[in-house]
Tab-separated table of C-alpha atoms in Angstrom:
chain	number	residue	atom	x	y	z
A	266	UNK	CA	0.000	0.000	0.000
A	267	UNK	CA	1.411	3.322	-0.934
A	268	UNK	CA	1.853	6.138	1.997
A	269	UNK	CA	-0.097	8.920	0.343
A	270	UNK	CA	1.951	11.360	2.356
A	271	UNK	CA	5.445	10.724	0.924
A	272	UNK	CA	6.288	13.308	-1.456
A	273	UNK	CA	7.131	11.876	-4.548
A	274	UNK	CA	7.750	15.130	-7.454
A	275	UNK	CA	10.924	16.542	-6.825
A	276	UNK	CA	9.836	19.835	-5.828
A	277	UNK	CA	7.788	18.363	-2.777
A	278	UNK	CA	10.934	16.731	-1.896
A	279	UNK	CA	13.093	19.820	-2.145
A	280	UNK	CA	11.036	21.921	0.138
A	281	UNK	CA	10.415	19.146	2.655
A	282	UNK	CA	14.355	18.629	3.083
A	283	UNK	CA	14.552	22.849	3.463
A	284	UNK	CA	12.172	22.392	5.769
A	285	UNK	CA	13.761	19.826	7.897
A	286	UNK	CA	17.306	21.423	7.248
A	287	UNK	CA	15.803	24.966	8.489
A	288	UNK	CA	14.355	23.497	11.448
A	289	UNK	CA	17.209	21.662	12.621
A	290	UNK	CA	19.590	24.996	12.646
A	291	UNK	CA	16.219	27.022	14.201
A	292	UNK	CA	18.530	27.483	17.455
A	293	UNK	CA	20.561	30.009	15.603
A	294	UNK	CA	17.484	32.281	15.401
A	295	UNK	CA	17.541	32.622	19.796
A	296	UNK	CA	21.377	32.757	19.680
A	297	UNK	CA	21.504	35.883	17.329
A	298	UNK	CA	18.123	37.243	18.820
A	299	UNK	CA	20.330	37.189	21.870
A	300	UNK	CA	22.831	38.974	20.987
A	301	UNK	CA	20.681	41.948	19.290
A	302	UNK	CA	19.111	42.128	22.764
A	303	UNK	CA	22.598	41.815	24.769
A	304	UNK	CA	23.719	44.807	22.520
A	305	UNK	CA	20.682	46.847	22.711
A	306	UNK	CA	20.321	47.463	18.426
A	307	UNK	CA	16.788	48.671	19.053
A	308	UNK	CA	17.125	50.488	21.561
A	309	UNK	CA	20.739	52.186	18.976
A	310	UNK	CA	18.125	51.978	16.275
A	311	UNK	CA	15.263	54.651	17.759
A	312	UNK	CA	16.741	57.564	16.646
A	313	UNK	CA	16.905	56.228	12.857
A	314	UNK	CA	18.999	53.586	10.955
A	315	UNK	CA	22.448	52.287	11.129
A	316	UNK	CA	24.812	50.591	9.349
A	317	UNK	CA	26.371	47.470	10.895
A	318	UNK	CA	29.505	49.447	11.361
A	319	UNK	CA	28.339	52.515	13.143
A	320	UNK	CA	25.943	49.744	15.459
A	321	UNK	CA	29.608	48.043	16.451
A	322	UNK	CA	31.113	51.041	17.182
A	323	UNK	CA	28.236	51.824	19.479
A	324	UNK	CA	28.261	48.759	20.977
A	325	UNK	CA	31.829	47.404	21.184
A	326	UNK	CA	30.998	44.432	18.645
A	327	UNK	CA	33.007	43.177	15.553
A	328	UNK	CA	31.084	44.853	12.837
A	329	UNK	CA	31.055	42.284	10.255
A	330	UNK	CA	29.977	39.807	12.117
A	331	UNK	CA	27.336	42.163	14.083
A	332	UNK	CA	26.193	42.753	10.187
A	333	UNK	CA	25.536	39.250	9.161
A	334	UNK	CA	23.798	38.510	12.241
A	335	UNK	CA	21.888	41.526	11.780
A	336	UNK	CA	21.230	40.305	8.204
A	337	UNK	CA	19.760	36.941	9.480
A	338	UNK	CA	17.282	38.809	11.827
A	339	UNK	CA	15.709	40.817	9.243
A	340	UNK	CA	14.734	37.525	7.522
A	341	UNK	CA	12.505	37.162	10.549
A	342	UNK	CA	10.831	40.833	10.719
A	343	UNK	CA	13.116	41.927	12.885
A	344	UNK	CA	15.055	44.770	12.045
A	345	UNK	CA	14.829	45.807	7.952
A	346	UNK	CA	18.084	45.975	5.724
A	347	UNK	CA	17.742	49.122	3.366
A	348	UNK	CA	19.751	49.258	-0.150
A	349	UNK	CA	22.305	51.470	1.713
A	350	UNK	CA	23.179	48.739	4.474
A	351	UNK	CA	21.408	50.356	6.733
A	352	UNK	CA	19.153	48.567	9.686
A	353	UNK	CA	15.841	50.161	10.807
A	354	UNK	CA	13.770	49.206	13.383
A	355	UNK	CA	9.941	46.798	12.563
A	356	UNK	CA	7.301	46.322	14.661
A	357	UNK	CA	9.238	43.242	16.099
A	358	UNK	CA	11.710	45.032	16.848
A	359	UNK	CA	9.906	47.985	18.791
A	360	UNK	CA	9.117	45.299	21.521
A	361	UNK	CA	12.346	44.927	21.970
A	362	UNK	CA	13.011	48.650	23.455
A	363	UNK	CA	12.931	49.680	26.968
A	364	UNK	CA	11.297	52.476	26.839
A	365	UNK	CA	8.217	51.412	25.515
A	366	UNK	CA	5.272	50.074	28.132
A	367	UNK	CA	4.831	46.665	25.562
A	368	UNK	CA	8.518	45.950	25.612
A	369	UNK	CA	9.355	42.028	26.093
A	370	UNK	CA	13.025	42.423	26.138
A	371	UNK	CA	13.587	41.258	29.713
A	372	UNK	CA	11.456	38.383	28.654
A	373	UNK	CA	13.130	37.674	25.853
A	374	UNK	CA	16.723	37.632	27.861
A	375	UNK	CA	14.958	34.955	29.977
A	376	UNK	CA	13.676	32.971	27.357
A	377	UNK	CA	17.548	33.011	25.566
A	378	UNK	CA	19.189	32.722	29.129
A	379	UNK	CA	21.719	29.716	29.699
A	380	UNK	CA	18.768	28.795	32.102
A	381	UNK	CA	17.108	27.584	29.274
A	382	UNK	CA	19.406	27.165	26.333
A	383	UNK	CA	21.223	24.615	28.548
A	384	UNK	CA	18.390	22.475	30.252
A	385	UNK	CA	16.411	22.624	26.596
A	386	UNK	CA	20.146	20.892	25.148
A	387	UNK	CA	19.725	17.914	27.263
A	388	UNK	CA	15.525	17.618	25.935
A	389	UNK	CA	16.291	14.015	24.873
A	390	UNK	CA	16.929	13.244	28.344
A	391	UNK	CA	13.909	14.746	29.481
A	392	UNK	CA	12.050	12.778	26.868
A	393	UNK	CA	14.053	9.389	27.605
A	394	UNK	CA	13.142	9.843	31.681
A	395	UNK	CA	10.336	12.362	32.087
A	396	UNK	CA	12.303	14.746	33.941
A	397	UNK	CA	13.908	18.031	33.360
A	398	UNK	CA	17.683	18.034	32.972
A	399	UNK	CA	17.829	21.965	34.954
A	400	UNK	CA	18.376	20.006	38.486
A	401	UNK	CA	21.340	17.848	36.793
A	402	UNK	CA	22.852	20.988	34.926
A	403	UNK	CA	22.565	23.481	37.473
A	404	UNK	CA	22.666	21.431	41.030
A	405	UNK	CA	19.451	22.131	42.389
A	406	UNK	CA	15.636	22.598	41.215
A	407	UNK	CA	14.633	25.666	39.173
A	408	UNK	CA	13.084	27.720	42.352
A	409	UNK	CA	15.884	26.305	44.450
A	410	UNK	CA	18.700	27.490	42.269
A	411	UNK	CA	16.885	30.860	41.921
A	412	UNK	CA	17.286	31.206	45.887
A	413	UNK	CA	21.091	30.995	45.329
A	414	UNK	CA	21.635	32.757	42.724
A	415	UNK	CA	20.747	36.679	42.303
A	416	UNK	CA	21.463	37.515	38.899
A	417	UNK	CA	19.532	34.791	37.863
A	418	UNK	CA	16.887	35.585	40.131
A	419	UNK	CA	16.428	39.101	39.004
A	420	UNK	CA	16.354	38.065	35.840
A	421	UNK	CA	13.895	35.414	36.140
A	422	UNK	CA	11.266	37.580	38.031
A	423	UNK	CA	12.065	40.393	35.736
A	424	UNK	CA	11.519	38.533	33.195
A	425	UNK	CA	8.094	36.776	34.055
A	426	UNK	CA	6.920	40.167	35.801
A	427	UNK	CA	7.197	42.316	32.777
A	428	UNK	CA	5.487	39.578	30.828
A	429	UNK	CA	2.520	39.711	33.131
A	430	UNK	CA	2.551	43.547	33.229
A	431	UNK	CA	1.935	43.498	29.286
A	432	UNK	CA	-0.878	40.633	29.474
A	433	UNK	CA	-2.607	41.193	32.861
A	434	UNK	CA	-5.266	44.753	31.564
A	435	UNK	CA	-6.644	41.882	29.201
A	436	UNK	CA	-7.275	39.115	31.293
A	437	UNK	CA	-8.700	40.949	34.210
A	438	UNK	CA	-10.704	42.793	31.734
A	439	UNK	CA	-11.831	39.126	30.035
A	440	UNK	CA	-13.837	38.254	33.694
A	441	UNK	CA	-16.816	39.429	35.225
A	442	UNK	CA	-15.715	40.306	38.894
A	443	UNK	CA	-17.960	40.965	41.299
A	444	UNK	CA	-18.824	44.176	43.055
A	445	UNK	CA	-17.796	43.583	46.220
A	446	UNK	CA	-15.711	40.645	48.092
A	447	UNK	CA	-12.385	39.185	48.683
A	448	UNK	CA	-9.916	38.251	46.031
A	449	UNK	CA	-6.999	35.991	47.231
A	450	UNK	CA	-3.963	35.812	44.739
A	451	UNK	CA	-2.218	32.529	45.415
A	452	UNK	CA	1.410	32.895	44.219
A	453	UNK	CA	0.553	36.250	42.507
A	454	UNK	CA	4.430	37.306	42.061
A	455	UNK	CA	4.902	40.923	43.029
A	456	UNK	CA	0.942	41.544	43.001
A	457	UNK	CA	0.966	43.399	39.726
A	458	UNK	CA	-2.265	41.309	38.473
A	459	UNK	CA	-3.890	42.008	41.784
A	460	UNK	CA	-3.231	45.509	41.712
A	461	UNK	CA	-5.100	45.728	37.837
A	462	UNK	CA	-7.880	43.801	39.319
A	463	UNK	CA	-8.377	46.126	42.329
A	464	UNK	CA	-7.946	49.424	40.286
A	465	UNK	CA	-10.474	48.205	38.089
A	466	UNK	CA	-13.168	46.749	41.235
A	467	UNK	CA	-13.306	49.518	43.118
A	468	UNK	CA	-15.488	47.464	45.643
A	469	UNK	CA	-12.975	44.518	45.948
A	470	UNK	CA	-10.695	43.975	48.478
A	471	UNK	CA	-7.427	41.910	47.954
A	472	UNK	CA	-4.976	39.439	49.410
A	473	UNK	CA	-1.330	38.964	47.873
A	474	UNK	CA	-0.331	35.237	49.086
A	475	UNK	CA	3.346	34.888	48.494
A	476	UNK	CA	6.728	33.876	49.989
A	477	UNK	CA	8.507	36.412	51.867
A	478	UNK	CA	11.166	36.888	49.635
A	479	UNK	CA	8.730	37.994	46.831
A	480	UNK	CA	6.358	39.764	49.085
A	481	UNK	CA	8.979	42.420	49.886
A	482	UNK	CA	9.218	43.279	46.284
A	483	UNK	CA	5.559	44.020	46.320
A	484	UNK	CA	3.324	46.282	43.748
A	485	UNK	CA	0.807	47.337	45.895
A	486	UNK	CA	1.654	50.610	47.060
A	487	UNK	CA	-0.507	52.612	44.231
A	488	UNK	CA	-3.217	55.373	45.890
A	489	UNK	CA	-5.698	53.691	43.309
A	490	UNK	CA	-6.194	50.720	45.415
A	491	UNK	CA	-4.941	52.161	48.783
A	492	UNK	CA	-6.573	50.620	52.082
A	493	UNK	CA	-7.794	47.831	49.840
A	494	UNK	CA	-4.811	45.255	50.221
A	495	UNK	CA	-3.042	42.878	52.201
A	496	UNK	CA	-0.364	40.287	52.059
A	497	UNK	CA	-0.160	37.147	53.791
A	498	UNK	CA	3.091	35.077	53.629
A	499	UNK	CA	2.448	31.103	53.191
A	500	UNK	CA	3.225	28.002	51.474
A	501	UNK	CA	0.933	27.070	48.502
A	502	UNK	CA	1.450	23.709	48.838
A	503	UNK	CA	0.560	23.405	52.878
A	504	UNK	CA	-2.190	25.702	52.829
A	505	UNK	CA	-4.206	29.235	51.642
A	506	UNK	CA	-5.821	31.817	52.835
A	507	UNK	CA	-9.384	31.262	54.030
A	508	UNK	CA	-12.511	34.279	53.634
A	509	UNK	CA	-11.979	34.393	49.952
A	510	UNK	CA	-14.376	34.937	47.673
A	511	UNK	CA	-12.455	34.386	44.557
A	512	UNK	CA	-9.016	32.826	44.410
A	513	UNK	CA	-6.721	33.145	41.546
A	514	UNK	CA	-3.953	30.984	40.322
A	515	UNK	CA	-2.402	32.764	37.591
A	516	UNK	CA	0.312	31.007	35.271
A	517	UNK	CA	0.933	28.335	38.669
A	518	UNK	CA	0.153	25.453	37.580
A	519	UNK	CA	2.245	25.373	34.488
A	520	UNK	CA	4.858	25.334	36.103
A	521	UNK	CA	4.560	22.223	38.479
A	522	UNK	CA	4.253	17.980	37.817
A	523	UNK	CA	0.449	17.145	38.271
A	524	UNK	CA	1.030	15.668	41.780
A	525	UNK	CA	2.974	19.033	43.022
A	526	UNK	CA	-0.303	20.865	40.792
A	527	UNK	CA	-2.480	18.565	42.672
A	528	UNK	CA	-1.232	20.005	46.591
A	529	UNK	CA	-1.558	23.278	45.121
A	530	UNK	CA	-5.103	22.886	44.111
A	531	UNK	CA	-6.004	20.655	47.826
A	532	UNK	CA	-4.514	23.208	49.391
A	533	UNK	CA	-6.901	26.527	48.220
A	534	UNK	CA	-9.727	23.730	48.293
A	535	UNK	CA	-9.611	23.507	52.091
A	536	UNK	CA	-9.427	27.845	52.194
A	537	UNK	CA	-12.145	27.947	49.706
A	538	UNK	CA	-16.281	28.135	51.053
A	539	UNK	CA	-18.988	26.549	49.088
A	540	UNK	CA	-19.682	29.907	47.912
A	541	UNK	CA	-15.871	30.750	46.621
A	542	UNK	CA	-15.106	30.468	42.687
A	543	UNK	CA	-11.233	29.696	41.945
A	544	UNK	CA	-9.939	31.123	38.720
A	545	UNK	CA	-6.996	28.974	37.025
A	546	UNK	CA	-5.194	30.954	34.331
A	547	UNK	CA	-2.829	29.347	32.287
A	548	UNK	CA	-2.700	28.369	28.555
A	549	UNK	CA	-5.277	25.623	27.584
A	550	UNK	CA	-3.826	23.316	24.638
A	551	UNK	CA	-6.187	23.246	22.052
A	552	UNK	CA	-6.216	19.849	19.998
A	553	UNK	CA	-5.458	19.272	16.707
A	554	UNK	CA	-2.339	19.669	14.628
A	555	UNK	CA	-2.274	23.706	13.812
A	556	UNK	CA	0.159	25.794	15.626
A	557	UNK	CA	-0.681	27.671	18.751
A	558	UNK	CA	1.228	29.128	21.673
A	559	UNK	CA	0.871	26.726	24.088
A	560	UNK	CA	2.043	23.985	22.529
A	561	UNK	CA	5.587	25.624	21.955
A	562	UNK	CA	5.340	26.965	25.977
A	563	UNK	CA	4.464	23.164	26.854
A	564	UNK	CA	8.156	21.926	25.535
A	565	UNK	CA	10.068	24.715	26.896
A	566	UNK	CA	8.053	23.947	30.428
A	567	UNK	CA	9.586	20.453	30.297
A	568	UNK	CA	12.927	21.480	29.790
A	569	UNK	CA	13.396	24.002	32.573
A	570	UNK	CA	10.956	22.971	35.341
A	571	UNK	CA	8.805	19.081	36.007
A	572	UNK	CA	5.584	21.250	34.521
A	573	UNK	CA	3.707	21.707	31.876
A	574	UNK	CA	0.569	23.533	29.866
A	575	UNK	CA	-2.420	21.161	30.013
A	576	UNK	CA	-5.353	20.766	27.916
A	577	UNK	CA	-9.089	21.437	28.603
A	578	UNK	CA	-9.733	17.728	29.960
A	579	UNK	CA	-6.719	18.027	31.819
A	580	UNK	CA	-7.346	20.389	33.491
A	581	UNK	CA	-10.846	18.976	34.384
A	582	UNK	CA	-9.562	15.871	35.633
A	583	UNK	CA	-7.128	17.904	37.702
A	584	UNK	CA	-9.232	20.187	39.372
A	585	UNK	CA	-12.145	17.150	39.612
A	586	UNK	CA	-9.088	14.881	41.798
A	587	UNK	CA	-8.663	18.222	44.395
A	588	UNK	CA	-12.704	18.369	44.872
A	589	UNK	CA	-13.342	21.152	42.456
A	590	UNK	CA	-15.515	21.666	39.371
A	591	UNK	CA	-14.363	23.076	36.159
A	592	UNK	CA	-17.572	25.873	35.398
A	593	UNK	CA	-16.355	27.183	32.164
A	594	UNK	CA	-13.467	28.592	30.506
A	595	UNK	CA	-12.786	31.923	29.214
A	596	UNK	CA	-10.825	33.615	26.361
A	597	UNK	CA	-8.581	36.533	27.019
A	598	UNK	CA	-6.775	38.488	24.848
A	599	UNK	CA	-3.911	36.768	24.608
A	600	UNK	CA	-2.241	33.219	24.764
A	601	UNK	CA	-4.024	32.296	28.468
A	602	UNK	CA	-7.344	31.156	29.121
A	603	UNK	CA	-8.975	31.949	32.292
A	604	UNK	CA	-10.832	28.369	33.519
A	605	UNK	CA	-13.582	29.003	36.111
A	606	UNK	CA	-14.005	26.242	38.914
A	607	UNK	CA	-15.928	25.963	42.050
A	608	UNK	CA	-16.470	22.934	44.875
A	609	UNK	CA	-17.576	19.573	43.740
């Protein structure tokens, strides 16, 4: 029986070898995407074009190679080539500023950091024994090795922080809150999604639940929400807050192995009242074979940390195993869903 799928003209076969040949030098696209961001082009580029050489003598580089590098960017939207060798900036390349409020450059150092460059290297170990090669590579568990490290730290919550400070307006905006009541943020980071959520519920009042390393880096202090906030310092996995009326797990559970998700999800059970809603948002993996966001974020989860991004049933069987009921789930603007669940 003949395999209807094998390409058999020679141009099929041509472009499916390009493709597989592109695809297997795609790491060369975060290595020089690192190094525009290391040398701040955009941020060179704002005031109007530049040549390779007059980028390298602003930035100390080789300008040859700081050309060709350049060169390979623009075949990506990022950055333009002119006739006159000159770069300019796209709209890709705009997010990669500092001084605009959309920019993702911290993110984007994260995302190319050695953190995980390194641990996704070793992804055929992960695949061989279900485990992320980070603790192996770097001595100690992601959140462990963060503890020990500052640099890494800061550029880890930097990183995640300014991600959620660009995505946050359009997921609070995406539920309908209600008018008065207690929102608990379970592992909310620095509080910066609490702090949209309050400004925009005037009526709400809000509890940061964090460790107390993160809980002295804190965004609360805005007169827009003033005398409507607390923090509370805890464990997520022991236990939460209790008196909530709405408890939020944003971008959590991605992060952990279903049985560490599973504590997690006990644990705000046993703070929650029959009354309470719990709001999980995280990216839901839609099936099917088309591209979408989450299914990229769900390899690069398994390379750095034991976690990973879920799928509707998934996350219905999860939430069903800590006594909870998966209502609905939500679209937001952007690559997170926001997945509605109260007590079974």
């Amino acid at each position: 029986m003949s395999d209807a799928t094998q390409p058999t003209q020679a141009t099929e076969i041509a472009a499916a070898v390009r493709q597989v040949l592109g695809d297997s030098l795609g790491y060369l696209y975060p290595a020089a995407l690192r190094v525009a961001l290391r040398t701040d082009i955009a941020g060179h580029l704002t005031d109007g074009p530049k040549t390779a050489a007059q980028l390298a003598e602003l930035t100390g580089v080789h300008a040859p190679s700081l050309h060709r590098v350049l060169r390979f960017l623009a075949t990506r939207g990022i950055f333009r080539e002119d006739t006159d060798s000159a770069f300019h900036l796209t709209p890709a390349a705009h997010v990669l500023r500092t001084d605009v409020p959309y920019s993702v450059r911290s993110t984007a150092l994260l995302l190319t950091d050695e953190m995980y460059w390194k641990s996704t290297g070793r992804l055929e170990d992960t695949v061989r024994d279900g485990s992320t090669a980070f603790n192996d590579i770097f001595g100690a568990p992601l959140f462990d090795y963060l503890d020990q490290n500052e640099e890494s730290a800061r550029t880890f919550h930097t990183g995640i922080a300014d991600l959620s400070a660009i995505e946050q307006g359009g997921i609070a905006a995406s539920y309908d809150f209600p008018a008065t009541g207690k929102i608990i943020d379970v592992g909310g980071g620095p509080g910066g999604f609490l702090r949209t959520v309050l400004a925009n519920n005037p009526g709400l009042h809000g509890v940061l639940y964090e460790q107390d390393a993160v809980l002295q880096q804190h965004q609360l202090d805005d007169e827009a929400i003033a005398g409507r906030w607390e923090t509370a310092e805890g464990n997520f996995f022991d236990v939460a807050p209790t008196g909530g009326d709405i408890y939020v797990l944003k971008r959590v559970l991605h992060d952990w192995s279903d049985d560490d998700s599973l504590r997690i999800l006990q644990a705000v059970r046993k703070a929650m009242s029959d009354q309470a809603r719990l709001l999980v948002v995280d990216a839901v993996v839609p099936p099917g074979n088309d591209p979408h966001p989450a299914k990229l974020y769900d390899v690069a989860m398994m390379t750095i940390f034991d976690g990973k991004e879920r799928t509707e049933p998934e996350f219905k069987e999860l939430l069903a195993a800590a006594g909870l009921r998966l209502v609905r789930v939500i679209p937001t603007p952007g690559t997170v869903s926001i997945l509605e669940a109260v007590t079974a």
